[in-house]
PDB file of C-alpha atoms in Angstrom:
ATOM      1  CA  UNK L 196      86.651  15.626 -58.185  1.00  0.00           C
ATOM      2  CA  UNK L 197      87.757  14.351 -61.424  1.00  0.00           C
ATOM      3  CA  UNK L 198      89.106  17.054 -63.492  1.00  0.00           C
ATOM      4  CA  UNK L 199      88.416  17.538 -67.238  1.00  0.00           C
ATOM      5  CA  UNK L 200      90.101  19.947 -69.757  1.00  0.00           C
ATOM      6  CA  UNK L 201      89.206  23.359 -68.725  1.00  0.00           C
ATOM      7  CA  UNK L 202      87.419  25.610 -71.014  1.00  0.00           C
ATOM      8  CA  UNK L 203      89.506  28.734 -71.528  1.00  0.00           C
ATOM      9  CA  UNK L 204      87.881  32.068 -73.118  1.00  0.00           C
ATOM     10  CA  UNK L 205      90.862  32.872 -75.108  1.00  0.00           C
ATOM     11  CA  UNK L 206      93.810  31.364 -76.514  1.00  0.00           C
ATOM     12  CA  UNK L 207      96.381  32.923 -73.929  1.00  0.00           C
ATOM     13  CA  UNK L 208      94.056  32.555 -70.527  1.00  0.00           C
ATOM     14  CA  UNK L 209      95.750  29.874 -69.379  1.00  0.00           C
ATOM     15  CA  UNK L 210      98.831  30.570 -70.163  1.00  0.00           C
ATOM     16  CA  UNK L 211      97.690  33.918 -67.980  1.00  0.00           C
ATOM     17  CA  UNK L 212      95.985  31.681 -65.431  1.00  0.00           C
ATOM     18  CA  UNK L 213      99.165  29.389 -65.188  1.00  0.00           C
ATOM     19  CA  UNK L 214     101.437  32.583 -64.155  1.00  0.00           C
ATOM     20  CA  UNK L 215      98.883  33.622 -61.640  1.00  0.00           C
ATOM     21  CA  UNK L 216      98.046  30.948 -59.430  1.00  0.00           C
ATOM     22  CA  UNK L 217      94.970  31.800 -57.688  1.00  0.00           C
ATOM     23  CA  UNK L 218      96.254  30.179 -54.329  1.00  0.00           C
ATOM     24  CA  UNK L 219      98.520  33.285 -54.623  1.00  0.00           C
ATOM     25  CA  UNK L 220      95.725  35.603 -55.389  1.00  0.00           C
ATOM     26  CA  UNK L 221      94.133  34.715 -53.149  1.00  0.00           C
ATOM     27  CA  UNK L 222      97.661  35.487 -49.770  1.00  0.00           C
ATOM     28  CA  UNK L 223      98.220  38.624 -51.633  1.00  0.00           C
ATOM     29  CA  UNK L 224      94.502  39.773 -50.708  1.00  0.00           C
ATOM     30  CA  UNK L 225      94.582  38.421 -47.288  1.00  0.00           C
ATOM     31  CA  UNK L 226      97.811  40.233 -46.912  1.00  0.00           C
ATOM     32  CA  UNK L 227      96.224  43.529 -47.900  1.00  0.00           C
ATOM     33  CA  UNK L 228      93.389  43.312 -46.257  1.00  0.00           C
ATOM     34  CA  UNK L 229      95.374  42.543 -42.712  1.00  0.00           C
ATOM     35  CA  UNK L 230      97.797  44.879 -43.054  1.00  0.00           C
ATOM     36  CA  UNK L 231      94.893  47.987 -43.609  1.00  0.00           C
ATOM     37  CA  UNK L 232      92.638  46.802 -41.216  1.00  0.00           C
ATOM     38  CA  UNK L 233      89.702  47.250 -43.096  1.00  0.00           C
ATOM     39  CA  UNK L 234      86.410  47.553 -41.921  1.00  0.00           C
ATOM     40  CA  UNK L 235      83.061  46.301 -43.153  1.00  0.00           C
ATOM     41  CA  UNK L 236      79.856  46.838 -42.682  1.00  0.00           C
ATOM     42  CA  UNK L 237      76.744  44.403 -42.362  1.00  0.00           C
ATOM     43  CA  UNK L 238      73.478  45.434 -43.882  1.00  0.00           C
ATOM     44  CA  UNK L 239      71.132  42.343 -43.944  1.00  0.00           C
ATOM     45  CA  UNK L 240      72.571  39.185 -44.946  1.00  0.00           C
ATOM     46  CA  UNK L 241      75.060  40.735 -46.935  1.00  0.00           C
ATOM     47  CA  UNK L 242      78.807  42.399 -45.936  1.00  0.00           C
ATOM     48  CA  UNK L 243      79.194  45.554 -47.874  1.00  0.00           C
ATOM     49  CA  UNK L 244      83.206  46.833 -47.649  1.00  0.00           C
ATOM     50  CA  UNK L 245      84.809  50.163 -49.002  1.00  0.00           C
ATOM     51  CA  UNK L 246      87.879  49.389 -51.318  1.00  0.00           C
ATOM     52  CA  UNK L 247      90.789  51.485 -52.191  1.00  0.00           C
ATOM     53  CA  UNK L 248      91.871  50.646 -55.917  1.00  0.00           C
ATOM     54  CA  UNK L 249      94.535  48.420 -55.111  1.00  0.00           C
ATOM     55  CA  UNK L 250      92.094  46.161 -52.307  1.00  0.00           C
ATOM     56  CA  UNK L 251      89.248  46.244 -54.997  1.00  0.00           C
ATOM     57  CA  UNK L 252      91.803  45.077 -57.817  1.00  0.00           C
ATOM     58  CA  UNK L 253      93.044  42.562 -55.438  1.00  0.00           C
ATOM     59  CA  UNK L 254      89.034  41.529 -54.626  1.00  0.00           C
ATOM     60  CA  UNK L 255      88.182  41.161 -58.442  1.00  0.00           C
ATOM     61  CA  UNK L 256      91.202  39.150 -59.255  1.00  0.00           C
ATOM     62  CA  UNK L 257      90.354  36.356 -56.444  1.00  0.00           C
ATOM     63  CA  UNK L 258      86.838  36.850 -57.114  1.00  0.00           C
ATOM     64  CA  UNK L 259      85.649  37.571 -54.009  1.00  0.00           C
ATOM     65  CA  UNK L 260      81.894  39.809 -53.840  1.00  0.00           C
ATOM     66  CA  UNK L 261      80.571  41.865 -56.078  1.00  0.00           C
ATOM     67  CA  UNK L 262      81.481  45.711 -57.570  1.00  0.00           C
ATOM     68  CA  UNK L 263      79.184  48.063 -56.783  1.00  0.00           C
ATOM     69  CA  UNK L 264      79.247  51.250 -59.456  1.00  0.00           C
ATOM     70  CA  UNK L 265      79.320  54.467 -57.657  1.00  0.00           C
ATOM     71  CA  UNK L 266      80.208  58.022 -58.632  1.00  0.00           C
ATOM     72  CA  UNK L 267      83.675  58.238 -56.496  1.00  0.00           C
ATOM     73  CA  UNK L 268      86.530  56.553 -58.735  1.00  0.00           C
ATOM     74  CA  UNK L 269      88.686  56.192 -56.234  1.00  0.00           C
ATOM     75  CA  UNK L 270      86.747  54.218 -53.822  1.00  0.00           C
ATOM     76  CA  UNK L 271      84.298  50.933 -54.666  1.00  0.00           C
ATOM     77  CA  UNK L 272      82.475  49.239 -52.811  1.00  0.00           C
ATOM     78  CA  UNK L 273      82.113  45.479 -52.857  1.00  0.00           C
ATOM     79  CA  UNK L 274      78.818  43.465 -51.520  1.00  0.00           C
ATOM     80  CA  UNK L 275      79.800  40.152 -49.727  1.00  0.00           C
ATOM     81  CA  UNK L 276      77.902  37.101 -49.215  1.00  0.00           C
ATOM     82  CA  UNK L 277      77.850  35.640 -46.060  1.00  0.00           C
ATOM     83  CA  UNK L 278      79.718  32.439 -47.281  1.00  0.00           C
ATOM     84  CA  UNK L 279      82.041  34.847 -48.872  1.00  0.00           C
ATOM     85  CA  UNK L 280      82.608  37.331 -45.680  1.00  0.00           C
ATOM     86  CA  UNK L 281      82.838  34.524 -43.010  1.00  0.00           C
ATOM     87  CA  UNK L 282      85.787  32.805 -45.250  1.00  0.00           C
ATOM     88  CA  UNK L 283      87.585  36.003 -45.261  1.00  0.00           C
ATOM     89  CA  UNK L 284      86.828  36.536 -41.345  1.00  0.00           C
ATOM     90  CA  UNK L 285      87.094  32.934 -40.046  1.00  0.00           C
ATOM     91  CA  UNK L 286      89.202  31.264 -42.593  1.00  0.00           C
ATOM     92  CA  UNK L 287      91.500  33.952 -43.591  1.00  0.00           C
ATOM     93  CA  UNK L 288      91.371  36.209 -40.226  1.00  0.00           C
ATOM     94  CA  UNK L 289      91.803  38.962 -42.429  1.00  0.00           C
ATOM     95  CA  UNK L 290      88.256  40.982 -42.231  1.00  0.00           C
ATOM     96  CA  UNK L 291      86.717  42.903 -39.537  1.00  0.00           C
ATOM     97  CA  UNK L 292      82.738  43.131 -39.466  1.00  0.00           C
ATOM     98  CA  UNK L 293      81.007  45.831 -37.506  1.00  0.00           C
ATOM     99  CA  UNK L 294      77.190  46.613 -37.098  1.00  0.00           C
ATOM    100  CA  UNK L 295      78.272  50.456 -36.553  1.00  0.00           C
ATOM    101  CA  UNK L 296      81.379  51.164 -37.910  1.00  0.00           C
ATOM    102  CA  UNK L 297      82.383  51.385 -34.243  1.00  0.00           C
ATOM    103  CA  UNK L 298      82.094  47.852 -32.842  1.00  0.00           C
ATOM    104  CA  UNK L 299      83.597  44.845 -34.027  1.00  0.00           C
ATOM    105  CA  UNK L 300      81.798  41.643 -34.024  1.00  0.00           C
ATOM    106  CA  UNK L 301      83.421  38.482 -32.802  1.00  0.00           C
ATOM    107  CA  UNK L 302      83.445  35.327 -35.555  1.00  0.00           C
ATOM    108  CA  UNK L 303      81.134  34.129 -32.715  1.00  0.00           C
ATOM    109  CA  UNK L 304      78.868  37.054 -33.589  1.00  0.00           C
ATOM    110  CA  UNK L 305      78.663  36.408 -37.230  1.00  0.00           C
ATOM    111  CA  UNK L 306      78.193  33.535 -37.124  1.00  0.00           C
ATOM    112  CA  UNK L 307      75.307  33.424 -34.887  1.00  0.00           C
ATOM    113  CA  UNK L 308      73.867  36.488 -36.914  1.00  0.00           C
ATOM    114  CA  UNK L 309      73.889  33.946 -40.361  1.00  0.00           C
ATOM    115  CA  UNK L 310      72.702  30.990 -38.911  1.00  0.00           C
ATOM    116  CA  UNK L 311      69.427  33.409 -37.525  1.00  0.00           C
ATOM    117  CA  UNK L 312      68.378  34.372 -41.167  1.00  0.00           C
ATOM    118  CA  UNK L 313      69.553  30.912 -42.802  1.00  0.00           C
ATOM    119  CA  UNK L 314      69.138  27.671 -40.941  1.00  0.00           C
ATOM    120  CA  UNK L 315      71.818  25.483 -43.123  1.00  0.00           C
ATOM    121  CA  UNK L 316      74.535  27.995 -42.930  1.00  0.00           C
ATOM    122  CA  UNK L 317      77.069  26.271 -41.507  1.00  0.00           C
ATOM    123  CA  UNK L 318      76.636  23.444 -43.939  1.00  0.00           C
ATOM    124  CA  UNK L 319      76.559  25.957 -47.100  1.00  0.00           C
ATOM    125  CA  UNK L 320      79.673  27.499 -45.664  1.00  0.00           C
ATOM    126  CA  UNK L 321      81.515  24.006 -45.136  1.00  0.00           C
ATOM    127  CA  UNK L 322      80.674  23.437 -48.438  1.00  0.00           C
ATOM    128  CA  UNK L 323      81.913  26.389 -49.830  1.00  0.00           C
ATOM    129  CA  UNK L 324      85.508  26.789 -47.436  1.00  0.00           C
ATOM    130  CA  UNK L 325      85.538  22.605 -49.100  1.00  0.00           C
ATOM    131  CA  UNK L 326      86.022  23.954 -52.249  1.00  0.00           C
ATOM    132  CA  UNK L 327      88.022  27.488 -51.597  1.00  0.00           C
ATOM    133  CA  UNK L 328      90.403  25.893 -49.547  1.00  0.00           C
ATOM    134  CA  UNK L 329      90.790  23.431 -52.729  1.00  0.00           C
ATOM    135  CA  UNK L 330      91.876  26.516 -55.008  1.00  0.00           C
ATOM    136  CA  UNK L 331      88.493  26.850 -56.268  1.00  0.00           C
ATOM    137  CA  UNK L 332      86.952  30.166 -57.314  1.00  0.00           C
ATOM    138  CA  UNK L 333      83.064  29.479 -56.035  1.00  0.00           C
ATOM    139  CA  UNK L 334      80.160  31.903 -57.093  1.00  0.00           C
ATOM    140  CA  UNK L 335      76.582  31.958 -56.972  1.00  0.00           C
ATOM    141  CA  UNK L 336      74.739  29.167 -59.130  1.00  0.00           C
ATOM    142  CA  UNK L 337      71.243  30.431 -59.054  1.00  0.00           C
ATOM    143  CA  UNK L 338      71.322  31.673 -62.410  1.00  0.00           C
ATOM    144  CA  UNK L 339      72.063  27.329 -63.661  1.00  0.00           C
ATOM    145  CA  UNK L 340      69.132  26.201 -60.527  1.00  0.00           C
ATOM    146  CA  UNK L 341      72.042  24.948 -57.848  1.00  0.00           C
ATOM    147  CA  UNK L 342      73.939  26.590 -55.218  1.00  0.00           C
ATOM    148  CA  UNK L 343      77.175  27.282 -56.524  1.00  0.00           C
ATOM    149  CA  UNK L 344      79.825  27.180 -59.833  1.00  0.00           C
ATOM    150  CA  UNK L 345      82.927  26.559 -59.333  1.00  0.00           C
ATOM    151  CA  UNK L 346      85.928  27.757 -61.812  1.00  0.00           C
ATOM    152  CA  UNK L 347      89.225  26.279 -61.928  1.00  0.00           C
ATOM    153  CA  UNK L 348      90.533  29.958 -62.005  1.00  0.00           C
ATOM    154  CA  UNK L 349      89.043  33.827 -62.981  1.00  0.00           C
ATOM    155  CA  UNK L 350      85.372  33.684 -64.627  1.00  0.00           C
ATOM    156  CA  UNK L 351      86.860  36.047 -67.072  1.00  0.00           C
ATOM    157  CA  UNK L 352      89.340  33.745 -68.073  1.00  0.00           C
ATOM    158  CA  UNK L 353      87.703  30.512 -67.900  1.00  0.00           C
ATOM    159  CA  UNK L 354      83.855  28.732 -68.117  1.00  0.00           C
ATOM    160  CA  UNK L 355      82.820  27.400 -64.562  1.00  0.00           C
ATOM    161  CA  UNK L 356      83.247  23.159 -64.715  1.00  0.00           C
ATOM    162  CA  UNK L 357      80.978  22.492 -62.038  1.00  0.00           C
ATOM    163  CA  UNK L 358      77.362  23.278 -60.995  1.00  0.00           C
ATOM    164  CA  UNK L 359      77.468  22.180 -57.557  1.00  0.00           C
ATOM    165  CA  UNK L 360      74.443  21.135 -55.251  1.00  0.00           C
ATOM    166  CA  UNK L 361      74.752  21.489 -51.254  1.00  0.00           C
ATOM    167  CA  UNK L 362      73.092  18.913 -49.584  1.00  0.00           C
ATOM    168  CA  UNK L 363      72.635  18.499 -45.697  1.00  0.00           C
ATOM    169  CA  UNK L 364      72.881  15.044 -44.311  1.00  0.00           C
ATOM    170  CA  UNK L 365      69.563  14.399 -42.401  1.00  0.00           C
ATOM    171  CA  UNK L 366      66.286  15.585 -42.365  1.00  0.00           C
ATOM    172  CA  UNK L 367      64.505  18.887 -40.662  1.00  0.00           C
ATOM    173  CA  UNK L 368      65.626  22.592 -41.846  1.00  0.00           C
ATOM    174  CA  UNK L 369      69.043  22.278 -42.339  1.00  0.00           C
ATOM    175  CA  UNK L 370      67.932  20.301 -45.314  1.00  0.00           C
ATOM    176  CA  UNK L 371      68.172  21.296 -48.420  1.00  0.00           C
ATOM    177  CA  UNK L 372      65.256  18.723 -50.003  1.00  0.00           C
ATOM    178  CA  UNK L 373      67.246  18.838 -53.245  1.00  0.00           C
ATOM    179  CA  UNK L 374      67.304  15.550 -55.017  1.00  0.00           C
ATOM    180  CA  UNK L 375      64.970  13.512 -53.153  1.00  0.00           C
ATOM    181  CA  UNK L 376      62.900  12.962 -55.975  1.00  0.00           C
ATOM    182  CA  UNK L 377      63.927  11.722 -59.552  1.00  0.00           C
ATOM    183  CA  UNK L 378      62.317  14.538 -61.801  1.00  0.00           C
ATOM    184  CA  UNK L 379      64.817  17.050 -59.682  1.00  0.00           C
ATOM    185  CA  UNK L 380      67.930  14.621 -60.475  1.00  0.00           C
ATOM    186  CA  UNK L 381      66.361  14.805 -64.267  1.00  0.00           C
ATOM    187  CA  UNK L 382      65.986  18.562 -64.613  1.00  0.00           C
ATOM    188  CA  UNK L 383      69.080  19.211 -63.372  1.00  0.00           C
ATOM    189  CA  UNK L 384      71.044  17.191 -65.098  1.00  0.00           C
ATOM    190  CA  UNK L 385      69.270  18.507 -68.238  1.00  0.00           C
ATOM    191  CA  UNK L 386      70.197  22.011 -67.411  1.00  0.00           C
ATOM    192  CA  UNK L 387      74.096  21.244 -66.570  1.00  0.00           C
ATOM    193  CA  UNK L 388      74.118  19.541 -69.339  1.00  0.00           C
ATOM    194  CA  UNK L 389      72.747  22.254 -71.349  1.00  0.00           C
ATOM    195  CA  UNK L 390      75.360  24.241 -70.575  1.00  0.00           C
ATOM    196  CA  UNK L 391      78.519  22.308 -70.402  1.00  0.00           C
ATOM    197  CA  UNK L 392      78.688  21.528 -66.663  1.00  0.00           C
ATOM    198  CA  UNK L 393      79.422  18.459 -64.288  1.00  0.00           C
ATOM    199  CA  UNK L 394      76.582  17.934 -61.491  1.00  0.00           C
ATOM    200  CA  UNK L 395      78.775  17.953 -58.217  1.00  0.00           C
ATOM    201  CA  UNK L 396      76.945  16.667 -55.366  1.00  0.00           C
ATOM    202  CA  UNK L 397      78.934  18.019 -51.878  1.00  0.00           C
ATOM    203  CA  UNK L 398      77.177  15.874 -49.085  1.00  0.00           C
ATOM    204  CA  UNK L 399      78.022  17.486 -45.443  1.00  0.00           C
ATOM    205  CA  UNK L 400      77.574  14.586 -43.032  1.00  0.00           C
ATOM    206  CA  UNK L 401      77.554  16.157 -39.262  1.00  0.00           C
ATOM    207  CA  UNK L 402      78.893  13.916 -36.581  1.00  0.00           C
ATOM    208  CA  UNK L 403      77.904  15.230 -33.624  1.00  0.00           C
ATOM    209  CA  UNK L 404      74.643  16.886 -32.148  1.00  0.00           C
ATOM    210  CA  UNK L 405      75.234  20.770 -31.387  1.00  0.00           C
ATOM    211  CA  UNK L 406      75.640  22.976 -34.723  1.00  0.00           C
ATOM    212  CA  UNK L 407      75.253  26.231 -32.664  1.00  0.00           C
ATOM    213  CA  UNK L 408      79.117  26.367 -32.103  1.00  0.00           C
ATOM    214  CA  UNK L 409      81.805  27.168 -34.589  1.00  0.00           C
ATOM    215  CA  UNK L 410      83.473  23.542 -33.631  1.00  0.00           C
ATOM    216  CA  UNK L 411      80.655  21.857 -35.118  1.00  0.00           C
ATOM    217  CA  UNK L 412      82.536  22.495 -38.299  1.00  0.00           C
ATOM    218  CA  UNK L 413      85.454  20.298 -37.101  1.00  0.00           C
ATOM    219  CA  UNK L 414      82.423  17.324 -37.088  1.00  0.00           C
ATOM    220  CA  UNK L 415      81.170  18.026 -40.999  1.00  0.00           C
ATOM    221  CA  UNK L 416      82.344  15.828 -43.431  1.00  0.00           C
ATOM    222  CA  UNK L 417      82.033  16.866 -46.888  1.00  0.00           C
ATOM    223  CA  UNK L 418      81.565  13.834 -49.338  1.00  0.00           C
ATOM    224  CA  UNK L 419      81.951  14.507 -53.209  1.00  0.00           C
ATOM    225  CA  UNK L 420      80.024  13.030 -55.847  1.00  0.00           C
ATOM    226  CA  UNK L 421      79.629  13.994 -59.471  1.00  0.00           C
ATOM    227  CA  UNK L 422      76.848  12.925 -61.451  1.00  0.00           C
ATOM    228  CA  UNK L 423      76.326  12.653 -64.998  1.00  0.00           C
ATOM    229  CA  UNK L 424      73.750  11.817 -67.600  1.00  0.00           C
ATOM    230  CA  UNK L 425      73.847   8.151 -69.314  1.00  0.00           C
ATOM    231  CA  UNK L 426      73.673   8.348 -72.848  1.00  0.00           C
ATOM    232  CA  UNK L 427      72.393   4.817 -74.408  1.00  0.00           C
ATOM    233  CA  UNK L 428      74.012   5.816 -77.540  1.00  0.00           C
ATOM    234  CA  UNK L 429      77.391   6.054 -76.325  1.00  0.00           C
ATOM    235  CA  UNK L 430      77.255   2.783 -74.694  1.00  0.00           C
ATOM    236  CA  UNK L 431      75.984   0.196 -77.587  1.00  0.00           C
ATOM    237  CA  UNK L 432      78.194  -2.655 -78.472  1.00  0.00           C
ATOM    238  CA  UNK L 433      77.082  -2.386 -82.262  1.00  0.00           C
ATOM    239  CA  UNK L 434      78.234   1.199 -82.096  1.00  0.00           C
ATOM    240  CA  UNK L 435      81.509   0.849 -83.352  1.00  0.00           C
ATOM    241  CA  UNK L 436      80.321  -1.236 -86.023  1.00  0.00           C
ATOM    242  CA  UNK L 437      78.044   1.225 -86.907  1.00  0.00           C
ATOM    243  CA  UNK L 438      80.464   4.014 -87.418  1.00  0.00           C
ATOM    244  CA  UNK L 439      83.101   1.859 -89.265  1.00  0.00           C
ATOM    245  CA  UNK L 440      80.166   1.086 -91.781  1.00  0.00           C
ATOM    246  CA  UNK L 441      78.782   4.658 -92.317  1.00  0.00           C
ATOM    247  CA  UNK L 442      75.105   3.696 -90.876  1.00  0.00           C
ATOM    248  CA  UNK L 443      72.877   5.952 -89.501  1.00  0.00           C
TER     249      UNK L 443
END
């Protein structure tokens, strides 16, 4: 990934950024959430977990999940994706899921249970350990039409450079279909470009045959590719002349 200047939301944010690496962020949460044990819960597709102030402050700053407002201040609650939830579980070893409060499930578990409701899980969550693991802070992308942003640091402090599309090597339902045709390369392009983003393409290529196991994620192979729009204008040989003469 070729970086560019980052877009800060204030004059001091990355001077604030630069004295809180998010690679530390990120230990101090995994530290705090091994050392209380916590619990969550799974409802659906989604990991809800109970957050003393100092977890949840800890869970905003490495923007992991989302708040949910409730009328006790001095517990929150945070909703988890599954991409979100399996990092902390399988990546991190640092969260606990249960169906019950009672029993906890194995990463085994989970990650059967995922896979059942989406097909292309595990190459969504390669994708998205590709670019934690990297320092990245990765949230939803629905809102820009792809699968995820990615911000060099805090959304509070900083615009997200990337929009970033997941797409499965190989045909059937682990597919996502995205960019197979040209008006879907077109349109989104249009739309990153609308609002200051850099298409990233993240390929997963599987070698090997059996994605019901966890190892299958040893065989993915995440490729990188970012894709921008050609601009004629900015490409003319008489441009320079052009501007050095005052036309129009």
């Amino acid at each position: 990934m070729e970086l560019g200047r980052p877009r800060w939301k204030g004059k001091a944010f990355a001077d604030i950024a630069h004295a809180n690496p998010m690679s530390e962020i990120v230990t101090q949460l995994q530290v705090s959430l091994t050392q209380s044990k916590t619990y969550a819960m799974l409802s659906g597709c989604d990991i809800l977990l109970e957050a003393g102030l100092e977890l949840a402050d800890l869970l905003s700053k490495a923007s992991f999940g989302r708040g949910i407002v409730t009328s006790n201040k001095g517990k929150q609650w945070f909703q988890l994706g599954p991409e979100e939830a399996f990092y902390l579980c399988h990546a991190l070893k640092c969260l606990k899921v249960s169906r019950d409060n009672e029993t906890c499930m194995s990463e085994m578990e989970l990650w059967d249970h995922f896979r059942s409701n989406r097909e292309a899980f595990p190459e969504f969550y390669k994708a998205y350990f590709h670019l934690r693991s990297k320092n990245w802070v990765v949230r939803s992308g629905i809102q820009y039409g792809v699968d995820y942003v990615a911000y060099r640091h805090h959304p509070a402090l900083v615009h997200s450079e990337y929009a970033v599309l997941v797409v499965a090597d190989g045909d059937g339902d682990a597919s996502s279909g995205r960019l197979r045709v040209w008006s879907d390369l077109h349109c989104t392009l249009r739309v990153c470009g609308s609002v200051a983003k850099t298409l990233l393409v993240l390929t997963v290529r599987r070698y090997g045959s059996d994605r019901n196991s966890l190892n299958c994620l040893e065989e993915f192979i995440v490729e990188e590719r970012t894709i921008t729009r050609w601009v004629p204008e900015r490409c003319r040989e008489d441009q320079g002349l052009e501007e050095a003469l005052g036309v129009d």
